Amino acid sequence: MGLNEETIKSLAQKAIDMRNFSYSPYSHFRVGAALLAKNGEVYGGCNIENSAYGPSNCAERTAIFKAVSEGVTDFEAIAIAGGPEEGIRDFCAPCGVCRQVMIEFCRPEEFMIILAKSSEEYKVYTLAELLPLSFSAKDIQ
């Protein structure tokens, strides 16, 4: 399964826009995410920090948890854009915890991860490429 260029650019821009909602007073590193469900709905997420650090949540998990809390668990792609407050300098890949959450809900060979610097400059990977030899529900059955 593949995404068309228009969809990729739209998700990338939504992820960039979601950076505006980031609550990042400690790291000053703003991350936005746009999660595309198989039903066509797009769920936005941003990073939300906490002074105790541990309770902080990444943009990717915010988007996934928002969708799951509304009964949606079948996803096609996620776009991620992150960087310091003054702007995006490089591609921002999901952390290990976010990758592990993705493997819970997504098919690794099909789920696409879009790393965006802009709606015109991005890289696309499968979850399998970013999380080889993953541990999932199939491993504990």
PDB file of C-alpha atoms in Angstrom:
ATOM      1  CA  MET A   1       0.000   0.000   0.000  1.00  0.00           C
ATOM      2  CA  GLY A   2       1.311   3.415  -0.838  1.00  0.00           C
ATOM      3  CA  LEU A   3       0.322   6.987  -0.209  1.00  0.00           C
ATOM      4  CA  ASN A   4      -0.054   9.508  -2.978  1.00  0.00           C
ATOM      5  CA  GLU A   5       2.088  12.632  -2.948  1.00  0.00           C
ATOM      6  CA  GLU A   6      -0.838  14.931  -2.178  1.00  0.00           C
ATOM      7  CA  THR A   7      -1.713  12.932   0.960  1.00  0.00           C
ATOM      8  CA  ILE A   8       1.910  12.869   2.103  1.00  0.00           C
ATOM      9  CA  LYS A   9       2.241  16.644   1.680  1.00  0.00           C
ATOM     10  CA  SER A  10      -1.047  17.244   3.493  1.00  0.00           C
ATOM     11  CA  LEU A  11       0.001  15.061   6.439  1.00  0.00           C
ATOM     12  CA  ALA A  12       3.410  16.726   6.546  1.00  0.00           C
ATOM     13  CA  GLN A  13       1.820  20.181   6.707  1.00  0.00           C
ATOM     14  CA  LYS A  14      -0.618  19.070   9.413  1.00  0.00           C
ATOM     15  CA  ALA A  15       2.312  17.744  11.492  1.00  0.00           C
ATOM     16  CA  ILE A  16       4.140  21.047  11.050  1.00  0.00           C
ATOM     17  CA  ASP A  17       1.006  22.960  12.055  1.00  0.00           C
ATOM     18  CA  MET A  18       0.555  20.780  15.159  1.00  0.00           C
ATOM     19  CA  ARG A  19       3.914  22.068  16.454  1.00  0.00           C
ATOM     20  CA  ASN A  20       2.047  25.280  17.316  1.00  0.00           C
ATOM     21  CA  PHE A  21       0.191  23.407  20.078  1.00  0.00           C
ATOM     22  CA  SER A  22       3.322  21.878  21.622  1.00  0.00           C
ATOM     23  CA  TYR A  23       3.697  22.393  25.356  1.00  0.00           C
ATOM     24  CA  SER A  24       7.491  22.261  25.622  1.00  0.00           C
ATOM     25  CA  PRO A  25       8.652  24.828  28.227  1.00  0.00           C
ATOM     26  CA  TYR A  26      11.622  22.683  29.307  1.00  0.00           C
ATOM     27  CA  SER A  27      13.196  21.354  26.106  1.00  0.00           C
ATOM     28  CA  HIS A  28      11.882  24.098  23.783  1.00  0.00           C
ATOM     29  CA  PHE A  29      11.727  21.311  21.165  1.00  0.00           C
ATOM     30  CA  ARG A  30       8.343  21.356  19.439  1.00  0.00           C
ATOM     31  CA  VAL A  31       7.019  18.215  17.782  1.00  0.00           C
ATOM     32  CA  GLY A  32       3.808  17.752  15.820  1.00  0.00           C
ATOM     33  CA  ALA A  33       2.255  14.625  14.371  1.00  0.00           C
ATOM     34  CA  ALA A  34      -0.569  13.840  11.966  1.00  0.00           C
ATOM     35  CA  LEU A  35      -1.926  10.289  12.086  1.00  0.00           C
ATOM     36  CA  LEU A  36      -3.946   8.980   9.133  1.00  0.00           C
ATOM     37  CA  ALA A  37      -6.449   6.277  10.038  1.00  0.00           C
ATOM     38  CA  LYS A  38      -7.646   3.735   7.470  1.00  0.00           C
ATOM     39  CA  ASN A  39     -11.094   5.396   7.673  1.00  0.00           C
ATOM     40  CA  GLY A  40      -9.587   8.630   6.290  1.00  0.00           C
ATOM     41  CA  GLU A  41      -9.694  10.579   9.559  1.00  0.00           C
ATOM     42  CA  VAL A  42      -6.567  12.496  10.553  1.00  0.00           C
ATOM     43  CA  TYR A  43      -5.660  12.856  14.223  1.00  0.00           C
ATOM     44  CA  GLY A  44      -3.243  15.563  15.276  1.00  0.00           C
ATOM     45  CA  GLY A  45      -0.844  15.344  18.173  1.00  0.00           C
ATOM     46  CA  CYS A  46       1.845  17.421  19.822  1.00  0.00           C
ATOM     47  CA  ASN A  47       4.427  16.800  22.509  1.00  0.00           C
ATOM     48  CA  ILE A  48       3.327  17.670  26.031  1.00  0.00           C
ATOM     49  CA  GLU A  49       6.074  18.071  28.634  1.00  0.00           C
ATOM     50  CA  ASN A  50       5.918  17.894  32.399  1.00  0.00           C
ATOM     51  CA  SER A  51       8.337  19.300  34.966  1.00  0.00           C
ATOM     52  CA  ALA A  52       8.875  15.759  36.303  1.00  0.00           C
ATOM     53  CA  TYR A  53       9.874  14.678  32.732  1.00  0.00           C
ATOM     54  CA  GLY A  54       8.579  11.084  33.100  1.00  0.00           C
ATOM     55  CA  PRO A  55       4.911  12.042  32.636  1.00  0.00           C
ATOM     56  CA  SER A  56       5.719  13.841  29.364  1.00  0.00           C
ATOM     57  CA  ASN A  57       4.150  12.507  26.166  1.00  0.00           C
ATOM     58  CA  CYS A  58       5.397  12.560  22.594  1.00  0.00           C
ATOM     59  CA  ALA A  59       3.382  13.950  19.685  1.00  0.00           C
ATOM     60  CA  GLU A  60       3.092  10.562  18.019  1.00  0.00           C
ATOM     61  CA  ARG A  61       1.619   8.883  21.096  1.00  0.00           C
ATOM     62  CA  THR A  62      -0.699  11.837  21.683  1.00  0.00           C
ATOM     63  CA  ALA A  63      -2.164  11.337  18.183  1.00  0.00           C
ATOM     64  CA  ILE A  64      -2.401   7.558  18.538  1.00  0.00           C
ATOM     65  CA  PHE A  65      -3.964   7.709  22.009  1.00  0.00           C
ATOM     66  CA  LYS A  66      -6.442  10.344  20.812  1.00  0.00           C
ATOM     67  CA  ALA A  67      -7.551   8.038  17.966  1.00  0.00           C
ATOM     68  CA  VAL A  68      -7.681   4.920  20.120  1.00  0.00           C
ATOM     69  CA  SER A  69      -9.701   6.775  22.768  1.00  0.00           C
ATOM     70  CA  GLU A  70     -12.288   7.395  20.041  1.00  0.00           C
ATOM     71  CA  GLY A  71     -12.399   3.716  19.005  1.00  0.00           C
ATOM     72  CA  VAL A  72     -10.062   3.920  16.006  1.00  0.00           C
ATOM     73  CA  THR A  73      -7.245   1.357  15.916  1.00  0.00           C
ATOM     74  CA  ASP A  74      -6.478   0.825  12.221  1.00  0.00           C
ATOM     75  CA  PHE A  75      -3.869   3.218  10.850  1.00  0.00           C
ATOM     76  CA  GLU A  76      -2.196   3.884   7.514  1.00  0.00           C
ATOM     77  CA  ALA A  77       0.493   6.525   8.161  1.00  0.00           C
ATOM     78  CA  ILE A  78       1.865   9.172  10.481  1.00  0.00           C
ATOM     79  CA  ALA A  79       3.772  12.350   9.666  1.00  0.00           C
ATOM     80  CA  ILE A  80       6.174  13.803  12.217  1.00  0.00           C
ATOM     81  CA  ALA A  81       7.811  17.238  12.266  1.00  0.00           C
ATOM     82  CA  GLY A  82       9.995  18.490  15.072  1.00  0.00           C
ATOM     83  CA  GLY A  83      12.695  20.913  15.997  1.00  0.00           C
ATOM     84  CA  PRO A  84      13.584  23.835  18.208  1.00  0.00           C
ATOM     85  CA  GLU A  85      11.094  26.646  18.728  1.00  0.00           C
ATOM     86  CA  GLU A  86      12.719  28.777  16.042  1.00  0.00           C
ATOM     87  CA  GLY A  87      12.125  26.171  13.341  1.00  0.00           C
ATOM     88  CA  ILE A  88      12.713  22.746  11.891  1.00  0.00           C
ATOM     89  CA  ARG A  89      16.353  22.067  11.084  1.00  0.00           C
ATOM     90  CA  ASP A  90      16.385  18.336  10.421  1.00  0.00           C
ATOM     91  CA  PHE A  91      14.191  15.260  10.142  1.00  0.00           C
ATOM     92  CA  CYS A  92      12.711  14.137  13.463  1.00  0.00           C
ATOM     93  CA  ALA A  93      12.269  10.387  13.851  1.00  0.00           C
ATOM     94  CA  PRO A  94      10.000   8.790  16.461  1.00  0.00           C
ATOM     95  CA  CYS A  95      11.589   7.665  19.716  1.00  0.00           C
ATOM     96  CA  GLY A  96      11.740   4.000  20.693  1.00  0.00           C
ATOM     97  CA  VAL A  97       8.686   4.216  22.958  1.00  0.00           C
ATOM     98  CA  CYS A  98       6.594   5.690  20.133  1.00  0.00           C
ATOM     99  CA  ARG A  99       7.806   3.007  17.736  1.00  0.00           C
ATOM    100  CA  GLN A 100       6.752   0.371  20.265  1.00  0.00           C
ATOM    101  CA  VAL A 101       3.277   1.935  20.564  1.00  0.00           C
ATOM    102  CA  MET A 102       3.008   1.984  16.769  1.00  0.00           C
ATOM    103  CA  ILE A 103       3.799  -1.744  16.563  1.00  0.00           C
ATOM    104  CA  GLU A 104       0.854  -2.410  18.897  1.00  0.00           C
ATOM    105  CA  PHE A 105      -1.638  -0.960  16.404  1.00  0.00           C
ATOM    106  CA  CYS A 106       0.043  -0.960  12.982  1.00  0.00           C
ATOM    107  CA  ARG A 107       1.147  -3.522  10.432  1.00  0.00           C
ATOM    108  CA  PRO A 108       4.930  -2.958  10.276  1.00  0.00           C
ATOM    109  CA  GLU A 109       5.313  -3.708   6.557  1.00  0.00           C
ATOM    110  CA  GLU A 110       2.429  -1.384   5.589  1.00  0.00           C
ATOM    111  CA  PHE A 111       2.386   1.484   8.087  1.00  0.00           C
ATOM    112  CA  MET A 112       4.189   4.511   6.665  1.00  0.00           C
ATOM    113  CA  ILE A 113       6.176   7.005   8.735  1.00  0.00           C
ATOM    114  CA  ILE A 114       6.746  10.386   7.107  1.00  0.00           C
ATOM    115  CA  LEU A 115       9.553  12.518   8.525  1.00  0.00           C
ATOM    116  CA  ALA A 116       8.966  16.091   7.397  1.00  0.00           C
ATOM    117  CA  LYS A 117      11.099  19.210   7.277  1.00  0.00           C
ATOM    118  CA  SER A 118       8.379  20.877   5.191  1.00  0.00           C
ATOM    119  CA  SER A 119       5.480  19.793   3.031  1.00  0.00           C
ATOM    120  CA  GLU A 120       7.955  19.615   0.155  1.00  0.00           C
ATOM    121  CA  GLU A 121      10.924  18.012   1.935  1.00  0.00           C
ATOM    122  CA  TYR A 122      10.265  14.684   3.602  1.00  0.00           C
ATOM    123  CA  LYS A 123      11.387  11.068   3.870  1.00  0.00           C
ATOM    124  CA  VAL A 124       9.071   8.057   4.014  1.00  0.00           C
ATOM    125  CA  TYR A 125       9.803   4.778   5.816  1.00  0.00           C
ATOM    126  CA  THR A 126       7.804   1.743   6.843  1.00  0.00           C
ATOM    127  CA  LEU A 127       7.525   0.924  10.520  1.00  0.00           C
ATOM    128  CA  ALA A 128       9.409  -2.311   9.765  1.00  0.00           C
ATOM    129  CA  GLU A 129      12.355  -0.258   8.497  1.00  0.00           C
ATOM    130  CA  LEU A 130      12.459   1.851  11.667  1.00  0.00           C
ATOM    131  CA  LEU A 131      11.760  -1.023  14.080  1.00  0.00           C
ATOM    132  CA  PRO A 132      13.365  -4.229  12.829  1.00  0.00           C
ATOM    133  CA  LEU A 133      13.106  -7.335  15.009  1.00  0.00           C
ATOM    134  CA  SER A 134      10.189  -5.808  16.887  1.00  0.00           C
ATOM    135  CA  PHE A 135       8.437  -7.267  19.917  1.00  0.00           C
ATOM    136  CA  SER A 136       4.657  -7.395  19.639  1.00  0.00           C
ATOM    137  CA  ALA A 137       1.544  -9.276  20.709  1.00  0.00           C
ATOM    138  CA  LYS A 138       2.469 -12.169  18.410  1.00  0.00           C
ATOM    139  CA  ASP A 139       5.545 -12.772  20.597  1.00  0.00           C
ATOM    140  CA  ILE A 140       3.498 -13.410  23.745  1.00  0.00           C
ATOM    141  CA  GLN A 141       0.792 -15.651  22.262  1.00  0.00           C
TER     142      GLN A 141
END
